[in-house]
Amino acid sequence: MGGSGNRRAKGGEIRVKNKAIGLNFIDVYYRKGVYKAATIPFIPGMEAVGVVTSVGPGLTGRKVGDLVAYAGNPMGSYAEEQILPAEKVVPLPSTMYPVVAAAVISKGMTAQFLVRRCFRNYHMTMVEPRHEVLVHAAAGGVGSLLCQWANALGATVIGTVSTKEKAAQAKDDGCHHVIMYKEEDFVTRVNEITSGKGVDVVYDSVGKDTFQGSLACLKIRGYMVSFGQSSGTPDPLPLSALAAKSLFLTRPTLMHYNLTREELLETVGELFPCITSRVLRVRINRTYPLSQAAQAHADLEGRKTLNLLPNVRMGYTADK
């Protein structure tokens, strides 16, 4: 699969040969039409790591042979090679393996803006030790990183999962309390854990199945951060429903938190050191050749945690 044919990079562009490609649930949204592609035909893919093979005329700060990472909304990364705006790529630290970076850059940047910039309570502080947070899909790609990061910041972390295996992972990722939502009502359990006060913030990527319950879990002036909808779009909500507890509701996207080159560099400037220092651990349970992208999507929709590689690079593990 190719995204740029034989075209050479123009001014402000670079050509990249991908070494590893990340797989995200948003790729499924675009494939199904939940999110509309800007143009048709459409190549999915949010993130990848590759080697620069050519640089547009007059461009400085990038050179052939550089190892770079990129993520965006969307970037068309399901390709062996592609041409990209140079301002959208970031240099990859020599201490990071390509497959790890490709698996984490989009999810990691999402986790960064959610815990560090999106949630700002009435004291104008980000997640910190006195906060209690609820993370749905705590063993998922973003959920796992959210739990680890919130725990590292000192918050009390509550996570919901579907299986015992995922419960063990969530616990290992720093969840102080793990709720098996198929066996117990998560609203009731959160109420018990917080002694009836509720949590400061809910990070909800599930959508329809959890949305109303998430609102019920919040304390007065709590934050509902809805950043995904793996179970479907939530039902419409009247504004008056927020008034009962003066709640805040936001539906953020990564691209709106990385509008400028400075914001992008600030984000990866926090993310990459957290990975190389192992404050954040990246799990890669399975890899696929690019030719098996359809199977990777089917497995992802079956609630497995996966990452996608181009067919020229296979067999990496997160432990390398």
Coordinates of C-alpha atoms in Angstrom, one line a residue:
M1 CA 0.0 0.0 0.0
G2 CA 1.4 3.4 -0.9
G3 CA 0.3 6.9 -0.1
S4 CA 2.4 9.1 -2.3
G5 CA 3.5 7.2 -5.5
N6 CA 6.7 8.6 -7.0
R7 CA 6.1 12.2 -6.2
R8 CA 9.0 14.1 -4.7
A9 CA 8.7 16.3 -1.6
K10 CA 7.9 19.9 -2.4
G11 CA 8.7 23.0 -0.3
G12 CA 7.9 22.5 3.3
E13 CA 7.5 18.7 2.8
I14 CA 9.4 15.6 3.5
R15 CA 9.1 12.1 2.1
V16 CA 9.1 9.3 4.7
K17 CA 9.5 5.5 4.4
N18 CA 7.5 4.0 7.3
K19 CA 9.1 1.5 9.6
A20 CA 6.2 1.0 12.0
I21 CA 2.5 2.1 12.0
G22 CA 0.2 2.5 14.9
L23 CA -3.4 1.2 15.0
N24 CA -6.1 3.2 16.8
F25 CA -9.8 2.9 17.2
I26 CA -10.3 6.2 15.4
D27 CA -9.1 4.4 12.3
V28 CA -12.3 2.2 12.7
Y29 CA -14.4 5.3 13.0
Y30 CA -13.1 6.7 9.7
R31 CA -13.6 3.4 8.0
K32 CA -17.2 3.1 9.1
G33 CA -18.0 6.7 8.4
V34 CA -18.6 7.7 12.0
Y35 CA -16.0 10.4 11.2
K36 CA -16.1 11.8 7.7
A37 CA -12.9 11.7 5.6
A38 CA -12.0 15.0 4.0
T39 CA -11.5 13.3 0.6
I40 CA -12.3 10.1 -1.2
P41 CA -10.4 7.8 -1.8
F42 CA -9.1 7.8 1.7
I43 CA -6.1 6.2 3.4
P44 CA -6.6 5.7 7.1
G45 CA -3.9 5.9 9.8
M46 CA -3.1 8.3 12.6
E47 CA 0.6 7.7 13.5
A48 CA 3.8 6.1 12.3
V49 CA 7.6 6.2 12.6
G50 CA 9.8 6.3 9.5
V51 CA 13.0 7.4 7.9
V52 CA 13.2 10.6 5.9
T53 CA 14.1 9.7 2.3
S54 CA 13.9 13.2 0.7
V55 CA 13.5 16.8 1.8
G56 CA 11.7 19.5 -0.1
P57 CA 13.7 22.4 -1.5
G58 CA 14.8 25.1 0.9
L59 CA 13.7 23.1 4.0
T60 CA 16.1 23.3 7.0
G61 CA 16.0 21.3 10.2
R62 CA 15.3 18.0 8.6
K63 CA 17.6 15.8 6.5
V64 CA 17.7 12.5 4.7
G65 CA 18.2 9.6 7.1
D66 CA 16.5 11.3 10.1
L67 CA 14.2 9.0 12.1
V68 CA 10.9 10.8 12.7
A69 CA 7.6 10.2 14.3
Y70 CA 4.2 11.8 13.5
A71 CA 0.6 11.7 14.4
G72 CA -2.4 13.6 13.3
N73 CA -6.1 13.5 12.4
P74 CA -5.7 11.6 10.0
M75 CA -2.3 11.3 8.4
G76 CA -2.8 8.4 6.0
S77 CA -0.2 6.4 7.7
Y78 CA -1.4 3.0 6.3
A79 CA 1.2 3.3 3.6
E80 CA 4.8 2.1 3.0
E81 CA 5.8 5.6 2.0
Q82 CA 4.2 9.0 2.2
I83 CA 4.8 12.7 1.9
L84 CA 4.2 14.8 5.0
P85 CA 4.3 18.5 6.1
A86 CA 7.7 18.8 7.8
E87 CA 6.1 20.8 10.6
K88 CA 4.0 17.8 11.6
V89 CA 6.9 15.4 12.3
V90 CA 9.1 15.2 15.4
P91 CA 12.6 13.8 15.8
L92 CA 12.6 10.4 17.6
P93 CA 15.0 10.0 20.5
S94 CA 17.7 7.5 19.8
T95 CA 16.7 5.6 23.0
M96 CA 13.2 4.8 21.6
Y97 CA 12.6 1.9 19.2
P98 CA 10.4 2.7 16.2
V99 CA 7.7 0.2 17.0
V100 CA 7.3 1.5 20.5
A101 CA 7.1 5.1 19.3
A102 CA 4.6 4.2 16.5
A103 CA 2.4 2.3 19.0
V104 CA 2.3 5.2 21.5
I105 CA 2.7 8.6 19.9
S106 CA -1.0 9.3 19.2
K107 CA -2.3 7.5 22.3
G108 CA 0.5 9.1 24.4
M109 CA -0.1 12.6 23.2
T110 CA -3.8 12.1 23.9
A111 CA -3.1 11.0 27.4
Q112 CA -0.8 14.0 27.9
F113 CA -3.3 16.6 26.9
L114 CA -6.1 14.8 28.8
V115 CA -4.3 14.8 32.2
R116 CA -2.1 17.8 31.7
R117 CA -4.2 20.3 29.8
C118 CA -7.8 19.3 29.2
F119 CA -8.8 18.9 32.9
R120 CA -8.6 22.2 34.7
N121 CA -10.8 22.4 37.8
Y122 CA -12.0 25.5 39.4
H123 CA -8.6 25.9 41.1
M124 CA -7.1 25.9 37.6
T125 CA -4.9 22.9 38.5
M126 CA -4.3 19.7 36.4
V127 CA -4.6 16.2 37.8
E128 CA -2.7 16.1 41.1
P129 CA -2.6 14.1 44.4
R130 CA -5.9 15.2 45.9
H131 CA -7.9 14.2 42.8
E132 CA -9.9 11.1 42.2
V133 CA -10.3 10.1 38.6
L134 CA -12.3 7.4 36.8
V135 CA -10.9 5.9 33.6
H136 CA -13.2 3.7 31.5
A137 CA -11.5 1.0 29.3
A138 CA -8.6 1.2 31.7
A139 CA -6.7 -1.6 30.0
G140 CA -7.1 0.0 26.5
G141 CA -4.4 1.8 24.6
V142 CA -5.2 5.3 25.9
G143 CA -6.7 4.1 29.1
S144 CA -3.6 2.2 30.2
L145 CA -1.5 5.3 29.7
L146 CA -4.0 7.5 31.5
C147 CA -4.0 5.2 34.5
Q148 CA -0.2 5.2 34.6
W149 CA 0.2 9.0 34.2
A150 CA -2.6 9.9 36.7
N151 CA -1.0 7.5 39.2
A152 CA 2.4 9.1 38.6
L153 CA 0.9 12.5 39.3
G154 CA -0.4 11.2 42.6
A155 CA -4.1 10.9 41.9
T156 CA -6.4 8.1 43.1
V157 CA -7.2 6.1 40.0
I158 CA -10.4 4.1 39.5
G159 CA -10.6 2.0 36.3
T160 CA -13.3 -0.1 34.7
V161 CA -12.5 -3.2 32.7
S162 CA -14.4 -6.2 31.2
T163 CA -12.2 -9.2 32.1
K164 CA -10.1 -10.5 34.9
E165 CA -7.0 -10.4 32.6
K166 CA -7.6 -6.7 31.9
A167 CA -8.3 -6.1 35.6
A168 CA -4.8 -7.5 36.4
Q169 CA -3.3 -5.2 33.8
A170 CA -5.1 -2.1 35.1
K171 CA -3.9 -2.9 38.6
D172 CA -0.4 -3.2 37.3
D173 CA -0.8 0.2 35.5
G174 CA -1.6 2.0 38.8
C175 CA -5.3 1.7 39.3
H176 CA -6.0 1.8 43.0
H177 CA -9.5 0.4 42.4
V178 CA -10.6 -1.8 39.5
I179 CA -14.3 -2.3 38.6
M180 CA -15.4 -5.3 36.6
Y181 CA -18.3 -3.5 34.9
K182 CA -19.9 -6.7 33.6
E183 CA -20.2 -8.1 37.2
E184 CA -21.0 -4.9 39.2
D185 CA -22.5 -1.5 38.6
F186 CA -19.7 1.0 38.2
V187 CA -21.8 3.9 39.5
T188 CA -22.6 2.1 42.7
R189 CA -18.9 1.1 43.2
V190 CA -17.6 4.6 42.5
N191 CA -20.1 5.9 45.0
E192 CA -18.8 3.4 47.6
I193 CA -15.1 4.1 46.8
T194 CA -15.5 7.9 47.1
S195 CA -17.8 7.7 50.2
G196 CA -20.6 9.3 48.2
K197 CA -18.7 12.3 47.0
G198 CA -18.0 11.3 43.4
V199 CA -14.8 11.7 41.3
D200 CA -13.2 14.9 40.1
V201 CA -13.0 13.8 36.5
V202 CA -14.2 11.0 34.3
Y203 CA -12.2 10.0 31.2
D204 CA -14.7 8.2 29.0
S205 CA -13.8 6.7 25.6
V206 CA -16.7 4.2 25.6
G207 CA -19.5 6.6 24.8
K208 CA -23.1 5.4 24.7
D209 CA -22.9 2.5 27.2
T210 CA -21.2 4.5 29.9
F211 CA -22.1 8.2 29.3
Q212 CA -25.0 8.6 31.7
G213 CA -23.3 6.6 34.4
S214 CA -20.2 8.7 34.0
L215 CA -22.1 11.8 34.7
A216 CA -23.7 10.2 37.8
C217 CA -20.2 9.4 39.1
L218 CA -19.0 13.0 39.2
K219 CA -18.8 15.2 42.2
I220 CA -20.2 18.7 42.2
R221 CA -18.3 20.8 39.6
G222 CA -16.8 17.6 38.2
Y223 CA -15.4 17.2 34.7
M224 CA -16.9 14.8 32.2
V225 CA -14.2 14.3 29.5
S226 CA -15.8 12.3 26.6
F227 CA -13.0 11.5 24.2
G228 CA -14.3 8.4 22.3
Q229 CA -17.4 6.4 21.5
S230 CA -16.4 2.7 21.0
S231 CA -19.9 1.6 22.0
G232 CA -21.7 4.2 19.9
T233 CA -22.6 7.9 20.0
P234 CA -24.1 8.9 23.4
D235 CA -27.8 9.9 23.4
P236 CA -28.5 13.7 23.2
L237 CA -28.1 15.4 26.6
P238 CA -30.1 18.5 27.6
L239 CA -28.0 21.2 29.1
S240 CA -30.2 21.2 32.2
A241 CA -28.8 17.8 33.0
L242 CA -25.5 19.4 33.9
A243 CA -27.1 21.9 36.2
A244 CA -27.9 19.4 38.9
K245 CA -24.2 19.4 39.9
S246 CA -22.8 22.3 37.9
L247 CA -20.9 19.8 35.8
F248 CA -18.4 20.6 33.0
L249 CA -18.6 18.6 29.8
T250 CA -16.0 18.5 27.0
R251 CA -15.5 16.5 23.9
P252 CA -11.8 17.2 23.0
T253 CA -9.7 16.0 20.1
L254 CA -6.0 15.7 19.9
M255 CA -5.6 18.0 16.9
H256 CA -7.2 20.9 18.8
Y257 CA -4.6 20.6 21.5
N258 CA -1.7 20.5 19.0
L259 CA -2.6 23.4 16.8
T260 CA 0.9 24.9 16.7
R261 CA 4.4 23.5 16.2
E262 CA 5.1 24.8 19.7
E263 CA 2.3 22.8 21.3
L264 CA 3.3 19.7 19.4
L265 CA 6.9 19.9 20.6
E266 CA 5.7 20.6 24.1
T267 CA 3.5 17.5 24.1
V268 CA 6.2 15.1 22.9
G269 CA 8.7 16.9 25.2
E270 CA 6.7 15.6 28.1
L271 CA 5.7 12.2 26.5
F272 CA 9.0 10.8 25.3
P273 CA 10.9 11.3 28.6
C274 CA 8.1 9.6 30.4
I275 CA 8.5 6.6 28.1
T276 CA 12.2 6.4 28.1
S277 CA 12.3 6.7 31.9
R278 CA 9.5 4.0 32.1
V279 CA 7.1 6.2 34.0
L280 CA 4.9 5.1 31.2
R281 CA 5.2 1.5 30.0
V282 CA 4.0 0.6 26.5
R283 CA 2.5 -2.8 25.8
I284 CA 2.4 -4.3 22.3
N285 CA 0.5 -7.5 22.4
R286 CA 0.5 -8.2 18.6
T287 CA 1.8 -7.0 15.3
Y288 CA 0.5 -7.4 11.7
P289 CA 1.9 -6.9 8.3
L290 CA 0.3 -4.0 6.5
S291 CA -1.5 -6.4 4.1
Q292 CA -3.5 -7.7 7.1
A293 CA -4.9 -4.3 8.1
A294 CA -8.5 -5.6 7.7
Q295 CA -7.8 -8.4 10.2
A296 CA -6.2 -5.9 12.6
H297 CA -9.4 -3.8 12.5
A298 CA -11.5 -6.9 13.1
D299 CA -9.4 -7.8 16.1
L300 CA -9.4 -4.2 17.4
E301 CA -13.2 -4.2 17.3
G302 CA -13.1 -7.4 19.3
R303 CA -11.5 -5.4 22.1
K304 CA -7.9 -6.6 21.7
T305 CA -4.9 -4.2 22.1
L306 CA -3.0 -4.2 18.9
N307 CA -0.5 -2.4 16.7
L308 CA 0.1 -2.5 13.0
L309 CA 3.5 -2.7 11.2
P310 CA 4.2 -2.4 7.5
N311 CA 5.1 -5.7 5.9
V312 CA 8.8 -4.9 5.7
R313 CA 9.2 -4.7 9.4
M314 CA 7.8 -7.5 11.7
G315 CA 8.6 -9.2 14.9
Y316 CA 9.4 -6.3 17.3
T317 CA 8.3 -6.5 20.9
A318 CA 7.8 -3.8 23.5
D319 CA 10.6 -5.2 25.6
K320 CA 13.3 -4.3 23.1

